[in-house]
Amino acid sequence: MAKQKRTKTKAKQGAPRQPAPEAAPVKRGRRKATEAKLENLLATAAELMAQKGYDNMSIRDVARATGYSLAGMYYYFDSKEQLLFQIQRNTFESLVTEQEAAVQRAKSAKAKLEALVRNYLDFFLRHTNELKVCAFEHESLKDAAYEEVRDIRHRWYRLLAGIVADLTGLDPAADDASIRHYTLFIFGMLNWIFMWFDERRDTPIETLGDEMIHMIFHGLPRQTKNKKG
Amino acid sequence: MAKQKRTKTKAKQGAPRQPAPEAAPVKRGRRKATEAKLENLLATAAELMAQKGYDNMSIRDVARATGYSLAGMYYYFDSKEQLLFQIQRNTFESLVTEQEAAVQRAKSAKAKLEALVRNYLDFFLRHTNELKVCAFEHESLKDAAYEEVRDIRHRWYRLLAGIVADLTGLDPAADDASIRHYTLFIFGMLNWIFMWFDERRDTPIETLGDEMIHMIFHGLPRQTKNKKG
Amino acid sequence: MAKQKRTKTKAKQGAPRQPAPEAAPVKRGRRKATEAKLENLLATAAELMAQKGYDNMSIRDVARATGYSLAGMYYYFDSKEQLLFQIQRNTFESLVTEQEAAVQRAKSAKAKLEALVRNYLDFFLRHTNELKVCAFEHESLKDAAYEEVRDIRHRWYRLLAGIVADLTGLDPAADDASIRHYTLFIFGMLNWIFMWFDERRDTPIETLGDEMIHMIFHGLPRQTKNKKG
Amino acid sequence: MAKQKRTKTKAKQGAPRQPAPEAAPVKRGRRKATEAKLENLLATAAELMAQKGYDNMSIRDVARATGYSLAGMYYYFDSKEQLLFQIQRNTFESLVTEQEAAVQRAKSAKAKLEALVRNYLDFFLRHTNELKVCAFEHESLKDAAYEEVRDIRHRWYRLLAGIVADLTGLDPAADDASIRHYTLFIFGMLNWIFMWFDERRDTPIETLGDEMIHMIFHGLPRQTKNKKG
DNA sequence: CATGAATGAGCCTTCATTCAT
DNA sequence: TATGAATGAAGGCTCATTCAT
């Protein structure tokens, strides 16, 4: 027989798709309650990550903020990285799905781009913390989890890049670099918002949308003394 | 929203103005050598911070990368935060000074904005790591160090915001929010570059400059099939 | 030297005699089912302990391997140590009882020793995991549980020591140390088997028995070119 | 450039041969002192591991026992497993080297086996804790460290197996299994000693050696009323 | 019978920092 | 200048165990 090599059990790695939410139709009340707790926990974690950054946030912080014990947290997720992953995947998947739908509904390329921007700003207001975590903590994920989120991100990129190609008439085969750059300029404007948006100063968000759309289609406004008149 | 200031539990902060570089009037040769070492050290640290993020980089990493002993590092700076501060202040001060000079040299508002963009991209190529640290680790500084860097940043902001006001003819008194937004859109485009710039794909940088300037003045290019004709 | 008793910092120990198996006079069918489950559980636990060691095995491992919930395990035993205790006591008690019977049946001292060895090897094949746990996790038990198992072990020791005294003609009063040593040499051969036995290489076990008996009675085989022959 | 994927530095894995003891001929006094501290630390750790088992011993235990802080321990080794590895490699290497030398010095196969046993018992008295750790915590090592120690162990095995083949005249080609078994019986006797040796009862160790050698060459002593005549 | 949910204690490890030399 | 040696604090994670249901 010979003594087996001792191994820690560990297991679970990568990006384990959590059990489908509808899996067991038993004990509905229970399920609901636990799910609500998990959601609250993810929201709290997202807030802390947005505030302090992933590396600087400790699971202990989340425990303190939610009122749970440290060990209690691990009932809801398997590791700090999984926690980040869940936030990013859930949020990003929702965002991109919403964006795709918004774009689909619009008719012209111009309308599509406008819809994408407005939906983004709206989503931003509804999920500020989560979205910031998606935008800035991309690199904190590794391996399978990293790749899964990266794929969603690519879907998003292709969505916008397609519109940009349409609008500009640039040829994806010949002018790939240019399309890429203009697309990324727009992403830059969108994502940098996290760095400065202030609810008191920068609302209503529709105005911000107007301005950004103007910037995208016409660049800075001209000498008319009155902007978006 | 504006990114919250990151705080570690452990604090301690004093008068972060590190001893003025002229502090000890030691022999010149010595001074030179020491300064060169310091500069090399700062460059190495900037590289590591750009790669891994401030929180995730350890002083041990810097020691390993420079060949010094761990304790030896502390001859050159007083704390990890001071290290970050030195990088940010040096780099940001250089950048803004260069930017101011470039703008001053240009005649029209249009030329000024163009000069600012081109000089930024040029500086970016020369100091990628340091600049990235300035752009993304702003919040890792605290108290006096934070404020000092913030002040430089504000000088930069005002420089661009002034040009934007001139160009658009928006009234700083009446249309402050708009000026602010357009200014920040441009900063967004500029700073987001760190997230995607790839030396192999995105050179020559002059082309990138052309494109960004087009975006700023005219928005996305139109149906002409050929961009930057 | 004698292996010290292992002590965890955290202790708590009571009257480790677990509730006598006959405790609750519930319905017979129920009892049967529960007992079968318990036995399966003990077997699984023994396997895991044999593989990973007591300290390195977690109740979670057992739960996973049996399909029970973690909390569910505690219906069948009161603590991890009780689990170990049940395995050791059940197994050791069976072994020693079998050994005593086998010895009793044999007539001469020589036959007795032979019977003991052969029965041991047979038992070993039938209860490898459990026996390994008995042999190597002796010290993981504490207080009353430790003592109870130690007493069974002593019964075993005395059984073999008696035969050795008979066979060698050594006087228990005068040559106690010698009897002890020869006895423990034999136990060493027997127990060390766990460290190397490999079902594929070391069967049939009768051959192994032949060899060990030869070793015990005559030492290493001589120059005859053919062993056991 | 694109933000690099963040990676912890970590490094050092497997079985890093510690720097050759004579590496730097500088600061002899210092070196000596530090080495002495390390040796004392390893001895203390070995004692604790022998007492409680590797899994059950915490680095905190070692820190407490040596008077160092917990973090201080990590100046001397990289991980708990490395600590175990250092103990095993150092000890096992010494043992096997001594054993080989002792065997080499002896002329006949019989004398060689006798020398091996006596040297082992002597080494056992000089390094009880360390040797016990070698004998019983073999499986707690993993990967490269495991393999390196396993290789030393094999050297030891082959040393004894060679003598057994010589002595018995068994043919390594034809009777491999038998040689293996007799060899392992002897290892069993030798290694099991840790389980029962008691300095007060089982000295002088020469007597124990006499007995074991008798067992190996002739089996249990006969009816002569006088053992080891 | 059985489990979902939760926790206190503890473990390994890393880190920024210090200080004597 | 520079470093070997050391440490307090903190962080991620696991575990045996409990308890209401």
PDB file of N, CA and C in Angstrom, chain A residues 1-10, chain C residues 51-52 56 61 64 128 132 194 197-198:
ATOM      1  N   MET A   1       0.805  -1.209   0.000  1.00  0.00           N
ATOM      2  CA  MET A   1       0.000   0.000   0.000  1.00  0.00           C
ATOM      3  C   MET A   1       0.844   1.267   0.000  1.00  0.00           C
ATOM      4  N   ALA A   2       1.754   1.353   0.896  1.00  0.00           N
ATOM      5  CA  ALA A   2       2.646   2.499   0.955  1.00  0.00           C
ATOM      6  C   ALA A   2       1.892   3.789   1.209  1.00  0.00           C
ATOM      7  N   LYS A   3       2.268   4.459   2.253  1.00  0.00           N
ATOM      8  CA  LYS A   3       1.590   5.685   2.661  1.00  0.00           C
ATOM      9  C   LYS A   3       1.450   6.667   1.503  1.00  0.00           C
ATOM     10  N   GLN A   4       0.224   7.058   1.269  1.00  0.00           N
ATOM     11  CA  GLN A   4      -0.014   8.010   0.194  1.00  0.00           C
ATOM     12  C   GLN A   4       0.676   9.326   0.491  1.00  0.00           C
ATOM     13  N   LYS A   5       0.991  10.020  -0.578  1.00  0.00           N
ATOM     14  CA  LYS A   5       1.498  11.390  -0.429  1.00  0.00           C
ATOM     15  C   LYS A   5       0.370  12.240   0.092  1.00  0.00           C
ATOM     16  N   ARG A   6       0.625  12.962   1.143  1.00  0.00           N
ATOM     17  CA  ARG A   6      -0.438  13.776   1.721  1.00  0.00           C
ATOM     18  C   ARG A   6      -0.767  14.966   0.845  1.00  0.00           C
ATOM     19  N   THR A   7      -2.027  15.165   0.621  1.00  0.00           N
ATOM     20  CA  THR A   7      -2.432  16.327  -0.170  1.00  0.00           C
ATOM     21  C   THR A   7      -3.547  17.078   0.504  1.00  0.00           C
ATOM     22  N   LYS A   8      -3.411  18.372   0.515  1.00  0.00           N
ATOM     23  CA  LYS A   8      -4.522  19.198   0.971  1.00  0.00           C
ATOM     24  C   LYS A   8      -5.648  19.058  -0.049  1.00  0.00           C
ATOM     25  N   THR A   9      -6.857  19.138   0.411  1.00  0.00           N
ATOM     26  CA  THR A   9      -7.979  18.939  -0.494  1.00  0.00           C
ATOM     27  C   THR A   9      -8.205  20.123  -1.417  1.00  0.00           C
ATOM     28  N   LYS A  10      -8.240  21.299  -0.838  1.00  0.00           N
ATOM     29  CA  LYS A  10      -8.409  22.500  -1.663  1.00  0.00           C
ATOM     30  C   LYS A  10      -9.451  22.307  -2.760  1.00  0.00           C
TER      31      LYS A  10
ATOM     32  N   GLN C  51      -4.597   7.923   4.460  1.00  0.00           N
ATOM     33  CA  GLN C  51      -3.971   8.639   3.345  1.00  0.00           C
ATOM     34  C   GLN C  51      -3.254   9.902   3.784  1.00  0.00           C
ATOM     35  N   LYS C  52      -3.961  10.727   4.550  1.00  0.00           N
ATOM     36  CA  LYS C  52      -3.459  12.062   4.815  1.00  0.00           C
ATOM     37  C   LYS C  52      -2.962  12.286   6.222  1.00  0.00           C
ATOM     38  N   ASN C  56      -4.150  16.125   9.234  1.00  0.00           N
ATOM     39  CA  ASN C  56      -4.288  16.726   7.915  1.00  0.00           C
ATOM     40  C   ASN C  56      -5.638  16.395   7.278  1.00  0.00           C
ATOM     41  N   ASP C  61     -13.488  16.755   4.728  1.00  0.00           N
ATOM     42  CA  ASP C  61     -13.083  15.715   3.782  1.00  0.00           C
ATOM     43  C   ASP C  61     -14.015  14.511   3.895  1.00  0.00           C
ATOM     44  N   ARG C  64     -17.429  15.320   2.455  1.00  0.00           N
ATOM     45  CA  ARG C  64     -17.384  15.302   0.997  1.00  0.00           C
ATOM     46  C   ARG C  64     -17.376  13.861   0.484  1.00  0.00           C
ATOM     47  N   THR C 128      -6.763  -2.680   6.087  1.00  0.00           N
ATOM     48  CA  THR C 128      -5.530  -1.909   5.937  1.00  0.00           C
ATOM     49  C   THR C 128      -5.630  -0.507   6.538  1.00  0.00           C
ATOM     50  N   LYS C 132      -3.749   0.808   9.911  1.00  0.00           N
ATOM     51  CA  LYS C 132      -2.714   1.833   9.786  1.00  0.00           C
ATOM     52  C   LYS C 132      -2.986   2.980  10.747  1.00  0.00           C
ATOM     53  N   PHE C 194       3.069  -1.126   6.671  1.00  0.00           N
ATOM     54  CA  PHE C 194       2.239  -0.051   6.129  1.00  0.00           C
ATOM     55  C   PHE C 194       3.032   0.913   5.267  1.00  0.00           C
ATOM     56  N   PHE C 197       4.014  -1.776   1.823  1.00  0.00           N
ATOM     57  CA  PHE C 197       3.237  -2.811   1.168  1.00  0.00           C
ATOM     58  C   PHE C 197       2.571  -2.305  -0.103  1.00  0.00           C
ATOM     59  N   ASP C 198       2.706  -3.101  -1.141  1.00  0.00           N
ATOM     60  CA  ASP C 198       2.139  -2.746  -2.432  1.00  0.00           C
ATOM     61  C   ASP C 198       1.453  -3.980  -2.997  1.00  0.00           C
TER      62      ASP C 198
END
